[in-house]
Amino acid sequence: MTKMNKIKTIISDSINTKEKLLTNEISEKIQCIVDICVNALNNGNTIYWCGNGGSAADAQHLAAELSGRFYYDRDPLSSEALHCNTSYITAVGNDYSYDVIYSRLIKGVGKKGDVIIGISTSGKSKNIIKAFTKSNEIGIITIGLTGENNNGFDVCNHVVNIPSTDTPRIQECHILVGHIICQLIEEKIYPQHGKT
C-alpha cells in the first residue's frame, strides 16, 4: 500500500465509523444526555468531565466549550474537568491510588443533581468506574462515552457506545459526540443566540 493510499484508508475508516453513528438509537441517547445536562445546569448544578490520556484531553476540551463558549458569546456554564489540578492528582495518586483520583474528588465537590461524563475508549478505566460508583451513591447522574464494549461502564445511568474497537476512531467520534452535546446545550440554554 502506498503512503497516499494509507492516508486515504485512515480517513475512510474514520468516515465509516462516524457514519455508524447515524442511527436513531445513538441520536436519541445524545438528545437524552443533552436534556439531562440542560436540566442540571438550569437547576444550578455542574457538569463534571473525566478521562485518562487522550480522553482526559477531550474531557478538558469539552468542559471548556461549556464554561468558556462554543459558537457565540454568552454567560459561562458550570462545567469542569476533574483532572486539571495536577497537585491533587499526583498527591492522591501517590498517597492513595490512581484508581481513586476521581472518586475522591467527586465525593468532595459533587452534589446531588450534578452530572459526570466519563470518557474511556475501553470502558475499563478503574478510576472512572469508581467515580461513577461514588457518583451514583451521591445522586449524581452518570454518563459514559466509550467504545463498542461496555466493560465496566454498565454502572452508568447512560452510555454512548461508539461502534468500533479501534482507539483512534473511537476518540474521533467521542469529540464529535461531545461537540454535538455542547452545541445543543448552548442552543437550548441560550436560544436567543442559537444557530438556525
PDB file of N, CA and C in Angstrom, residues 17-118:
ATOM      1  N   THR A  17     -16.668   4.964  10.465  1.00  0.00           N
ATOM      2  CA  THR A  17     -17.055   4.850  11.873  1.00  0.00           C
ATOM      3  C   THR A  17     -18.079   5.927  12.230  1.00  0.00           C
ATOM      4  N   LYS A  18     -17.859   7.144  11.767  1.00  0.00           N
ATOM      5  CA  LYS A  18     -18.809   8.225  12.047  1.00  0.00           C
ATOM      6  C   LYS A  18     -20.172   7.939  11.408  1.00  0.00           C
ATOM      7  N   GLU A  19     -20.171   7.347  10.232  1.00  0.00           N
ATOM      8  CA  GLU A  19     -21.444   7.030   9.577  1.00  0.00           C
ATOM      9  C   GLU A  19     -22.260   6.026  10.386  1.00  0.00           C
ATOM     10  N   LYS A  20     -21.580   5.194  11.158  1.00  0.00           N
ATOM     11  CA  LYS A  20     -22.281   4.228  12.002  1.00  0.00           C
ATOM     12  C   LYS A  20     -23.032   4.915  13.147  1.00  0.00           C
ATOM     13  N   LEU A  21     -22.715   6.187  13.395  1.00  0.00           N
ATOM     14  CA  LEU A  21     -23.425   6.947  14.437  1.00  0.00           C
ATOM     15  C   LEU A  21     -24.780   7.449  13.948  1.00  0.00           C
ATOM     16  N   LEU A  22     -25.032   7.323  12.659  1.00  0.00           N
ATOM     17  CA  LEU A  22     -26.265   7.858  12.084  1.00  0.00           C
ATOM     18  C   LEU A  22     -27.440   6.904  12.278  1.00  0.00           C
ATOM     19  N   THR A  23     -27.672   6.555  13.551  1.00  0.00           N
ATOM     20  CA  THR A  23     -28.806   5.706  13.891  1.00  0.00           C
ATOM     21  C   THR A  23     -29.719   6.477  14.839  1.00  0.00           C
ATOM     22  N   ASN A  24     -30.983   6.132  14.821  1.00  0.00           N
ATOM     23  CA  ASN A  24     -31.921   6.775  15.745  1.00  0.00           C
ATOM     24  C   ASN A  24     -31.540   6.496  17.193  1.00  0.00           C
ATOM     25  N   GLU A  25     -31.037   5.297  17.451  1.00  0.00           N
ATOM     26  CA  GLU A  25     -30.674   4.935  18.827  1.00  0.00           C
ATOM     27  C   GLU A  25     -29.595   5.864  19.370  1.00  0.00           C
ATOM     28  N   ILE A  26     -28.549   6.102  18.582  1.00  0.00           N
ATOM     29  CA  ILE A  26     -27.461   6.988  19.049  1.00  0.00           C
ATOM     30  C   ILE A  26     -27.978   8.419  19.169  1.00  0.00           C
ATOM     31  N   SER A  27     -28.751   8.878  18.198  1.00  0.00           N
ATOM     32  CA  SER A  27     -29.295  10.236  18.256  1.00  0.00           C
ATOM     33  C   SER A  27     -30.163  10.421  19.489  1.00  0.00           C
ATOM     34  N   GLU A  28     -30.978   9.430  19.802  1.00  0.00           N
ATOM     35  CA  GLU A  28     -31.847   9.514  20.985  1.00  0.00           C
ATOM     36  C   GLU A  28     -31.033   9.552  22.265  1.00  0.00           C
ATOM     37  N   LYS A  29     -29.948   8.773  22.325  1.00  0.00           N
ATOM     38  CA  LYS A  29     -29.084   8.793  23.505  1.00  0.00           C
ATOM     39  C   LYS A  29     -28.438  10.168  23.673  1.00  0.00           C
ATOM     40  N   ILE A  30     -27.950  10.723  22.576  1.00  0.00           N
ATOM     41  CA  ILE A  30     -27.323  12.049  22.647  1.00  0.00           C
ATOM     42  C   ILE A  30     -28.338  13.095  23.083  1.00  0.00           C
ATOM     43  N   GLN A  31     -29.541  13.062  22.525  1.00  0.00           N
ATOM     44  CA  GLN A  31     -30.570  14.030  22.902  1.00  0.00           C
ATOM     45  C   GLN A  31     -30.942  13.884  24.372  1.00  0.00           C
ATOM     46  N   CYS A  32     -31.016  12.654  24.848  1.00  0.00           N
ATOM     47  CA  CYS A  32     -31.305  12.416  26.266  1.00  0.00           C
ATOM     48  C   CYS A  32     -30.232  13.037  27.151  1.00  0.00           C
ATOM     49  N   ILE A  33     -28.961  12.869  26.771  1.00  0.00           N
ATOM     50  CA  ILE A  33     -27.846  13.441  27.535  1.00  0.00           C
ATOM     51  C   ILE A  33     -27.928  14.963  27.527  1.00  0.00           C
ATOM     52  N   VAL A  34     -28.239  15.536  26.379  1.00  0.00           N
ATOM     53  CA  VAL A  34     -28.385  16.991  26.288  1.00  0.00           C
ATOM     54  C   VAL A  34     -29.474  17.461  27.250  1.00  0.00           C
ATOM     55  N   ASP A  35     -30.622  16.816  27.238  1.00  0.00           N
ATOM     56  CA  ASP A  35     -31.736  17.207  28.108  1.00  0.00           C
ATOM     57  C   ASP A  35     -31.355  17.105  29.582  1.00  0.00           C
ATOM     58  N   ILE A  36     -30.635  16.039  29.942  1.00  0.00           N
ATOM     59  CA  ILE A  36     -30.186  15.864  31.326  1.00  0.00           C
ATOM     60  C   ILE A  36     -29.245  17.002  31.729  1.00  0.00           C
ATOM     61  N   CYS A  37     -28.301  17.321  30.856  1.00  0.00           N
ATOM     62  CA  CYS A  37     -27.322  18.377  31.160  1.00  0.00           C
ATOM     63  C   CYS A  37     -27.990  19.746  31.248  1.00  0.00           C
ATOM     64  N   VAL A  38     -28.903  20.035  30.347  1.00  0.00           N
ATOM     65  CA  VAL A  38     -29.624  21.318  30.380  1.00  0.00           C
ATOM     66  C   VAL A  38     -30.408  21.438  31.675  1.00  0.00           C
ATOM     67  N   ASN A  39     -31.095  20.384  32.058  1.00  0.00           N
ATOM     68  CA  ASN A  39     -31.862  20.397  33.299  1.00  0.00           C
ATOM     69  C   ASN A  39     -30.956  20.636  34.506  1.00  0.00           C
ATOM     70  N   ALA A  40     -29.819  19.940  34.519  1.00  0.00           N
ATOM     71  CA  ALA A  40     -28.870  20.112  35.634  1.00  0.00           C
ATOM     72  C   ALA A  40     -28.351  21.544  35.701  1.00  0.00           C
ATOM     73  N   LEU A  41     -27.930  22.085  34.569  1.00  0.00           N
ATOM     74  CA  LEU A  41     -27.405  23.453  34.554  1.00  0.00           C
ATOM     75  C   LEU A  41     -28.472  24.469  34.944  1.00  0.00           C
ATOM     76  N   ASN A  42     -29.693  24.280  34.466  1.00  0.00           N
ATOM     77  CA  ASN A  42     -30.784  25.197  34.819  1.00  0.00           C
ATOM     78  C   ASN A  42     -31.123  25.136  36.306  1.00  0.00           C
ATOM     79  N   ASN A  43     -30.791  24.024  36.962  1.00  0.00           N
ATOM     80  CA  ASN A  43     -31.044  23.868  38.398  1.00  0.00           C
ATOM     81  C   ASN A  43     -29.836  24.249  39.247  1.00  0.00           C
ATOM     82  N   GLY A  44     -28.829  24.853  38.622  1.00  0.00           N
ATOM     83  CA  GLY A  44     -27.661  25.309  39.379  1.00  0.00           C
ATOM     84  C   GLY A  44     -26.625  24.238  39.638  1.00  0.00           C
ATOM     85  N   ASN A  45     -26.701  23.138  38.921  1.00  0.00           N
ATOM     86  CA  ASN A  45     -25.734  22.059  39.102  1.00  0.00           C
ATOM     87  C   ASN A  45     -24.568  22.194  38.126  1.00  0.00           C
ATOM     88  N   THR A  46     -23.616  21.290  38.269  1.00  0.00           N
ATOM     89  CA  THR A  46     -22.379  21.325  37.486  1.00  0.00           C
ATOM     90  C   THR A  46     -22.234  20.056  36.655  1.00  0.00           C
ATOM     91  N   ILE A  47     -21.622  20.196  35.484  1.00  0.00           N
ATOM     92  CA  ILE A  47     -21.247  19.047  34.664  1.00  0.00           C
ATOM     93  C   ILE A  47     -19.749  18.821  34.856  1.00  0.00           C
ATOM     94  N   TYR A  48     -19.400  17.645  35.361  1.00  0.00           N
ATOM     95  CA  TYR A  48     -18.004  17.263  35.549  1.00  0.00           C
ATOM     96  C   TYR A  48     -17.602  16.281  34.451  1.00  0.00           C
ATOM     97  N   TRP A  49     -16.349  16.360  34.028  1.00  0.00           N
ATOM     98  CA  TRP A  49     -15.818  15.509  32.970  1.00  0.00           C
ATOM     99  C   TRP A  49     -14.563  14.820  33.471  1.00  0.00           C
ATOM    100  N   CYS A  50     -14.300  13.607  33.007  1.00  0.00           N
ATOM    101  CA  CYS A  50     -13.045  12.937  33.371  1.00  0.00           C
ATOM    102  C   CYS A  50     -12.644  11.922  32.306  1.00  0.00           C
ATOM    103  N   GLY A  51     -11.361  11.646  32.263  1.00  0.00           N
ATOM    104  CA  GLY A  51     -10.804  10.690  31.315  1.00  0.00           C
ATOM    105  C   GLY A  51      -9.336  10.495  31.624  1.00  0.00           C
ATOM    106  N   ASN A  52      -8.682   9.661  30.848  1.00  0.00           N
ATOM    107  CA  ASN A  52      -7.249   9.397  31.007  1.00  0.00           C
ATOM    108  C   ASN A  52      -6.558   9.568  29.653  1.00  0.00           C
ATOM    109  N   GLY A  53      -5.375  10.142  29.664  1.00  0.00           N
ATOM    110  CA  GLY A  53      -4.620  10.305  28.423  1.00  0.00           C
ATOM    111  C   GLY A  53      -5.351  11.185  27.426  1.00  0.00           C
ATOM    112  N   GLY A  54      -5.525  10.683  26.205  1.00  0.00           N
ATOM    113  CA  GLY A  54      -6.237  11.446  25.183  1.00  0.00           C
ATOM    114  C   GLY A  54      -7.660  11.748  25.590  1.00  0.00           C
ATOM    115  N   SER A  55      -8.272  10.843  26.335  1.00  0.00           N
ATOM    116  CA  SER A  55      -9.640  11.074  26.803  1.00  0.00           C
ATOM    117  C   SER A  55      -9.688  12.175  27.865  1.00  0.00           C
ATOM    118  N   ALA A  56      -8.605  12.326  28.628  1.00  0.00           N
ATOM    119  CA  ALA A  56      -8.523  13.447  29.572  1.00  0.00           C
ATOM    120  C   ALA A  56      -8.452  14.762  28.803  1.00  0.00           C
ATOM    121  N   ALA A  57      -7.686  14.759  27.713  1.00  0.00           N
ATOM    122  CA  ALA A  57      -7.601  15.958  26.876  1.00  0.00           C
ATOM    123  C   ALA A  57      -8.970  16.293  26.292  1.00  0.00           C
ATOM    124  N   ASP A  58      -9.700  15.277  25.849  1.00  0.00           N
ATOM    125  CA  ASP A  58     -11.053  15.511  25.324  1.00  0.00           C
ATOM    126  C   ASP A  58     -11.982  16.026  26.419  1.00  0.00           C
ATOM    127  N   ALA A  59     -11.872  15.461  27.621  1.00  0.00           N
ATOM    128  CA  ALA A  59     -12.710  15.900  28.741  1.00  0.00           C
ATOM    129  C   ALA A  59     -12.460  17.377  29.055  1.00  0.00           C
ATOM    130  N   GLN A  60     -11.193  17.763  29.084  1.00  0.00           N
ATOM    131  CA  GLN A  60     -10.844  19.153  29.370  1.00  0.00           C
ATOM    132  C   GLN A  60     -11.334  20.073  28.252  1.00  0.00           C
ATOM    133  N   HIS A  61     -11.160  19.643  27.027  1.00  0.00           N
ATOM    134  CA  HIS A  61     -11.618  20.396  25.857  1.00  0.00           C
ATOM    135  C   HIS A  61     -13.122  20.639  25.930  1.00  0.00           C
ATOM    136  N   LEU A  62     -13.890  19.597  26.204  1.00  0.00           N
ATOM    137  CA  LEU A  62     -15.350  19.717  26.199  1.00  0.00           C
ATOM    138  C   LEU A  62     -15.855  20.522  27.398  1.00  0.00           C
ATOM    139  N   ALA A  63     -15.205  20.367  28.541  1.00  0.00           N
ATOM    140  CA  ALA A  63     -15.573  21.195  29.695  1.00  0.00           C
ATOM    141  C   ALA A  63     -15.410  22.674  29.357  1.00  0.00           C
ATOM    142  N   ALA A  64     -14.315  22.990  28.657  1.00  0.00           N
ATOM    143  CA  ALA A  64     -14.048  24.384  28.289  1.00  0.00           C
ATOM    144  C   ALA A  64     -15.045  24.912  27.261  1.00  0.00           C
ATOM    145  N   GLU A  65     -15.577  24.049  26.412  1.00  0.00           N
ATOM    146  CA  GLU A  65     -16.582  24.500  25.437  1.00  0.00           C
ATOM    147  C   GLU A  65     -17.815  25.049  26.155  1.00  0.00           C
ATOM    148  N   LEU A  66     -18.123  24.497  27.324  1.00  0.00           N
ATOM    149  CA  LEU A  66     -19.291  24.955  28.077  1.00  0.00           C
ATOM    150  C   LEU A  66     -18.952  26.107  29.024  1.00  0.00           C
ATOM    151  N   SER A  67     -17.842  25.992  29.747  1.00  0.00           N
ATOM    152  CA  SER A  67     -17.506  27.052  30.709  1.00  0.00           C
ATOM    153  C   SER A  67     -16.964  28.293  30.007  1.00  0.00           C
ATOM    154  N   GLY A  68     -16.444  28.105  28.805  1.00  0.00           N
ATOM    155  CA  GLY A  68     -15.976  29.242  28.006  1.00  0.00           C
ATOM    156  C   GLY A  68     -17.065  29.669  27.046  1.00  0.00           C
ATOM    157  N   ARG A  69     -16.979  29.150  25.823  1.00  0.00           N
ATOM    158  CA  ARG A  69     -18.000  29.401  24.807  1.00  0.00           C
ATOM    159  C   ARG A  69     -17.870  28.336  23.737  1.00  0.00           C
ATOM    160  N   PHE A  70     -18.924  28.170  22.976  1.00  0.00           N
ATOM    161  CA  PHE A  70     -18.861  27.246  21.847  1.00  0.00           C
ATOM    162  C   PHE A  70     -18.991  28.053  20.568  1.00  0.00           C
ATOM    163  N   TYR A  71     -20.226  28.387  20.159  1.00  0.00           N
ATOM    164  CA  TYR A  71     -20.399  29.151  18.930  1.00  0.00           C
ATOM    165  C   TYR A  71     -20.466  30.659  19.147  1.00  0.00           C
ATOM    166  N   TYR A  72     -20.916  31.102  20.315  1.00  0.00           N
ATOM    167  CA  TYR A  72     -21.145  32.539  20.463  1.00  0.00           C
ATOM    168  C   TYR A  72     -20.947  33.000  21.898  1.00  0.00           C
ATOM    169  N   ASP A  73     -20.835  34.317  22.051  1.00  0.00           N
ATOM    170  CA  ASP A  73     -20.655  34.901  23.372  1.00  0.00           C
ATOM    171  C   ASP A  73     -21.930  34.737  24.188  1.00  0.00           C
ATOM    172  N   ARG A  74     -21.763  34.283  25.400  1.00  0.00           N
ATOM    173  CA  ARG A  74     -22.882  34.111  26.335  1.00  0.00           C
ATOM    174  C   ARG A  74     -22.278  33.887  27.710  1.00  0.00           C
ATOM    175  N   ASP A  75     -23.119  33.834  28.730  1.00  0.00           N
ATOM    176  CA  ASP A  75     -22.620  33.600  30.079  1.00  0.00           C
ATOM    177  C   ASP A  75     -21.993  32.202  30.166  1.00  0.00           C
ATOM    178  N   PRO A  76     -21.030  32.025  31.070  1.00  0.00           N
ATOM    179  CA  PRO A  76     -20.405  30.710  31.223  1.00  0.00           C
ATOM    180  C   PRO A  76     -21.365  29.703  31.853  1.00  0.00           C
ATOM    181  N   LEU A  77     -21.159  28.454  31.524  1.00  0.00           N
ATOM    182  CA  LEU A  77     -21.924  27.365  32.123  1.00  0.00           C
ATOM    183  C   LEU A  77     -21.009  26.602  33.071  1.00  0.00           C
ATOM    184  N   SER A  78     -21.568  26.061  34.143  1.00  0.00           N
ATOM    185  CA  SER A  78     -20.774  25.389  35.173  1.00  0.00           C
ATOM    186  C   SER A  78     -20.328  24.011  34.692  1.00  0.00           C
ATOM    187  N   SER A  79     -19.077  23.934  34.274  1.00  0.00           N
ATOM    188  CA  SER A  79     -18.536  22.722  33.671  1.00  0.00           C
ATOM    189  C   SER A  79     -17.044  22.654  33.954  1.00  0.00           C
ATOM    190  N   GLU A  80     -16.588  21.521  34.521  1.00  0.00           N
ATOM    191  CA  GLU A  80     -15.183  21.405  34.905  1.00  0.00           C
ATOM    192  C   GLU A  80     -14.648  20.007  34.611  1.00  0.00           C
ATOM    193  N   ALA A  81     -13.393  19.939  34.222  1.00  0.00           N
ATOM    194  CA  ALA A  81     -12.695  18.661  34.090  1.00  0.00           C
ATOM    195  C   ALA A  81     -12.013  18.358  35.421  1.00  0.00           C
ATOM    196  N   LEU A  82     -12.174  17.131  35.913  1.00  0.00           N
ATOM    197  CA  LEU A  82     -11.720  16.785  37.259  1.00  0.00           C
ATOM    198  C   LEU A  82     -10.208  16.610  37.396  1.00  0.00           C
ATOM    199  N   HIS A  83      -9.477  16.547  36.303  1.00  0.00           N
ATOM    200  CA  HIS A  83      -8.051  16.225  36.385  1.00  0.00           C
ATOM    201  C   HIS A  83      -7.134  17.443  36.280  1.00  0.00           C
ATOM    202  N   CYS A  84      -7.686  18.639  36.299  1.00  0.00           N
ATOM    203  CA  CYS A  84      -6.865  19.813  35.991  1.00  0.00           C
ATOM    204  C   CYS A  84      -5.971  20.298  37.129  1.00  0.00           C
ATOM    205  N   ASN A  85      -6.186  19.805  38.350  1.00  0.00           N
ATOM    206  CA  ASN A  85      -5.322  20.175  39.469  1.00  0.00           C
ATOM    207  C   ASN A  85      -4.237  19.102  39.603  1.00  0.00           C
ATOM    208  N   THR A  86      -3.072  19.366  39.023  1.00  0.00           N
ATOM    209  CA  THR A  86      -2.022  18.341  38.999  1.00  0.00           C
ATOM    210  C   THR A  86      -1.473  18.037  40.395  1.00  0.00           C
ATOM    211  N   SER A  87      -1.477  19.014  41.287  1.00  0.00           N
ATOM    212  CA  SER A  87      -1.022  18.746  42.654  1.00  0.00           C
ATOM    213  C   SER A  87      -1.940  17.742  43.334  1.00  0.00           C
ATOM    214  N   TYR A  88      -3.248  17.913  43.133  1.00  0.00           N
ATOM    215  CA  TYR A  88      -4.212  16.961  43.696  1.00  0.00           C
ATOM    216  C   TYR A  88      -4.007  15.574  43.079  1.00  0.00           C
ATOM    217  N   ILE A  89      -3.946  15.515  41.752  1.00  0.00           N
ATOM    218  CA  ILE A  89      -3.842  14.225  41.057  1.00  0.00           C
ATOM    219  C   ILE A  89      -2.591  13.467  41.501  1.00  0.00           C
ATOM    220  N   THR A  90      -1.459  14.156  41.564  1.00  0.00           N
ATOM    221  CA  THR A  90      -0.215  13.474  41.928  1.00  0.00           C
ATOM    222  C   THR A  90      -0.179  13.113  43.402  1.00  0.00           C
ATOM    223  N   ALA A  91      -0.750  13.950  44.256  1.00  0.00           N
ATOM    224  CA  ALA A  91      -0.779  13.639  45.692  1.00  0.00           C
ATOM    225  C   ALA A  91      -1.662  12.422  45.970  1.00  0.00           C
ATOM    226  N   VAL A  92      -2.877  12.448  45.453  1.00  0.00           N
ATOM    227  CA  VAL A  92      -3.800  11.335  45.713  1.00  0.00           C
ATOM    228  C   VAL A  92      -3.316  10.066  45.026  1.00  0.00           C
ATOM    229  N   GLY A  93      -2.799  10.202  43.786  1.00  0.00           N
ATOM    230  CA  GLY A  93      -2.254   9.043  43.097  1.00  0.00           C
ATOM    231  C   GLY A  93      -1.114   8.410  43.868  1.00  0.00           C
ATOM    232  N   ASN A  94      -0.267   9.232  44.488  1.00  0.00           N
ATOM    233  CA  ASN A  94       0.883   8.746  45.253  1.00  0.00           C
ATOM    234  C   ASN A  94       0.478   8.232  46.628  1.00  0.00           C
ATOM    235  N   ASP A  95      -0.364   9.004  47.338  1.00  0.00           N
ATOM    236  CA  ASP A  95      -0.689   8.674  48.725  1.00  0.00           C
ATOM    237  C   ASP A  95      -1.758   7.598  48.857  1.00  0.00           C
ATOM    238  N   TYR A  96      -2.653   7.533  47.903  1.00  0.00           N
ATOM    239  CA  TYR A  96      -3.743   6.543  47.951  1.00  0.00           C
ATOM    240  C   TYR A  96      -3.597   5.574  46.778  1.00  0.00           C
ATOM    241  N   SER A  97      -4.143   5.980  45.640  1.00  0.00           N
ATOM    242  CA  SER A  97      -4.072   5.157  44.433  1.00  0.00           C
ATOM    243  C   SER A  97      -4.600   5.978  43.275  1.00  0.00           C
ATOM    244  N   TYR A  98      -4.010   5.762  42.114  1.00  0.00           N
ATOM    245  CA  TYR A  98      -4.520   6.440  40.916  1.00  0.00           C
ATOM    246  C   TYR A  98      -5.970   6.054  40.653  1.00  0.00           C
ATOM    247  N   ASP A  99      -6.368   4.888  41.112  1.00  0.00           N
ATOM    248  CA  ASP A  99      -7.739   4.409  40.892  1.00  0.00           C
ATOM    249  C   ASP A  99      -8.787   5.269  41.581  1.00  0.00           C
ATOM    250  N   VAL A 100      -8.394   6.060  42.595  1.00  0.00           N
ATOM    251  CA  VAL A 100      -9.396   6.830  43.344  1.00  0.00           C
ATOM    252  C   VAL A 100      -9.310   8.339  43.099  1.00  0.00           C
ATOM    253  N   ILE A 101      -8.509   8.764  42.114  1.00  0.00           N
ATOM    254  CA  ILE A 101      -8.339  10.211  41.919  1.00  0.00           C
ATOM    255  C   ILE A 101      -9.660  10.912  41.624  1.00  0.00           C
ATOM    256  N   TYR A 102     -10.529  10.281  40.871  1.00  0.00           N
ATOM    257  CA  TYR A 102     -11.794  10.932  40.507  1.00  0.00           C
ATOM    258  C   TYR A 102     -12.879  10.690  41.548  1.00  0.00           C
ATOM    259  N   SER A 103     -12.943   9.498  42.104  1.00  0.00           N
ATOM    260  CA  SER A 103     -13.996   9.215  43.088  1.00  0.00           C
ATOM    261  C   SER A 103     -13.796  10.044  44.353  1.00  0.00           C
ATOM    262  N   ARG A 104     -12.544  10.238  44.748  1.00  0.00           N
ATOM    263  CA  ARG A 104     -12.267  11.036  45.951  1.00  0.00           C
ATOM    264  C   ARG A 104     -12.640  12.500  45.719  1.00  0.00           C
ATOM    265  N   LEU A 105     -12.305  13.024  44.540  1.00  0.00           N
ATOM    266  CA  LEU A 105     -12.608  14.421  44.253  1.00  0.00           C
ATOM    267  C   LEU A 105     -14.112  14.642  44.101  1.00  0.00           C
ATOM    268  N   ILE A 106     -14.789  13.721  43.416  1.00  0.00           N
ATOM    269  CA  ILE A 106     -16.232  13.901  43.227  1.00  0.00           C
ATOM    270  C   ILE A 106     -16.954  13.803  44.565  1.00  0.00           C
ATOM    271  N   LYS A 107     -16.424  13.010  45.490  1.00  0.00           N
ATOM    272  CA  LYS A 107     -17.002  12.939  46.838  1.00  0.00           C
ATOM    273  C   LYS A 107     -16.893  14.291  47.533  1.00  0.00           C
ATOM    274  N   GLY A 108     -15.815  15.016  47.237  1.00  0.00           N
ATOM    275  CA  GLY A 108     -15.602  16.314  47.876  1.00  0.00           C
ATOM    276  C   GLY A 108     -16.377  17.451  47.245  1.00  0.00           C
ATOM    277  N   VAL A 109     -16.528  17.442  45.924  1.00  0.00           N
ATOM    278  CA  VAL A 109     -17.122  18.598  45.249  1.00  0.00           C
ATOM    279  C   VAL A 109     -18.518  18.335  44.677  1.00  0.00           C
ATOM    280  N   GLY A 110     -18.841  17.077  44.442  1.00  0.00           N
ATOM    281  CA  GLY A 110     -20.104  16.767  43.771  1.00  0.00           C
ATOM    282  C   GLY A 110     -21.304  16.860  44.692  1.00  0.00           C
ATOM    283  N   LYS A 111     -22.450  17.164  44.090  1.00  0.00           N
ATOM    284  CA  LYS A 111     -23.699  17.185  44.855  1.00  0.00           C
ATOM    285  C   LYS A 111     -24.821  16.590  44.017  1.00  0.00           C
ATOM    286  N   LYS A 112     -25.857  16.168  44.699  1.00  0.00           N
ATOM    287  CA  LYS A 112     -26.990  15.543  44.033  1.00  0.00           C
ATOM    288  C   LYS A 112     -27.504  16.445  42.911  1.00  0.00           C
ATOM    289  N   GLY A 113     -27.745  15.837  41.748  1.00  0.00           N
ATOM    290  CA  GLY A 113     -28.235  16.593  40.602  1.00  0.00           C
ATOM    291  C   GLY A 113     -27.150  17.029  39.641  1.00  0.00           C
ATOM    292  N   ASP A 114     -25.884  16.922  40.062  1.00  0.00           N
ATOM    293  CA  ASP A 114     -24.779  17.178  39.135  1.00  0.00           C
ATOM    294  C   ASP A 114     -24.735  16.070  38.088  1.00  0.00           C
ATOM    295  N   VAL A 115     -23.886  16.258  37.093  1.00  0.00           N
ATOM    296  CA  VAL A 115     -23.688  15.259  36.042  1.00  0.00           C
ATOM    297  C   VAL A 115     -22.190  14.989  35.929  1.00  0.00           C
ATOM    298  N   ILE A 116     -21.817  13.734  35.779  1.00  0.00           N
ATOM    299  CA  ILE A 116     -20.423  13.392  35.493  1.00  0.00           C
ATOM    300  C   ILE A 116     -20.388  12.625  34.175  1.00  0.00           C
ATOM    301  N   ILE A 117     -19.522  13.078  33.275  1.00  0.00           N
ATOM    302  CA  ILE A 117     -19.344  12.426  31.985  1.00  0.00           C
ATOM    303  C   ILE A 117     -17.928  11.858  31.947  1.00  0.00           C
ATOM    304  N   GLY A 118     -17.838  10.539  31.936  1.00  0.00           N
ATOM    305  CA  GLY A 118     -16.549   9.861  31.891  1.00  0.00           C
ATOM    306  C   GLY A 118     -16.277   9.331  30.498  1.00  0.00           C
TER     307      GLY A 118
END
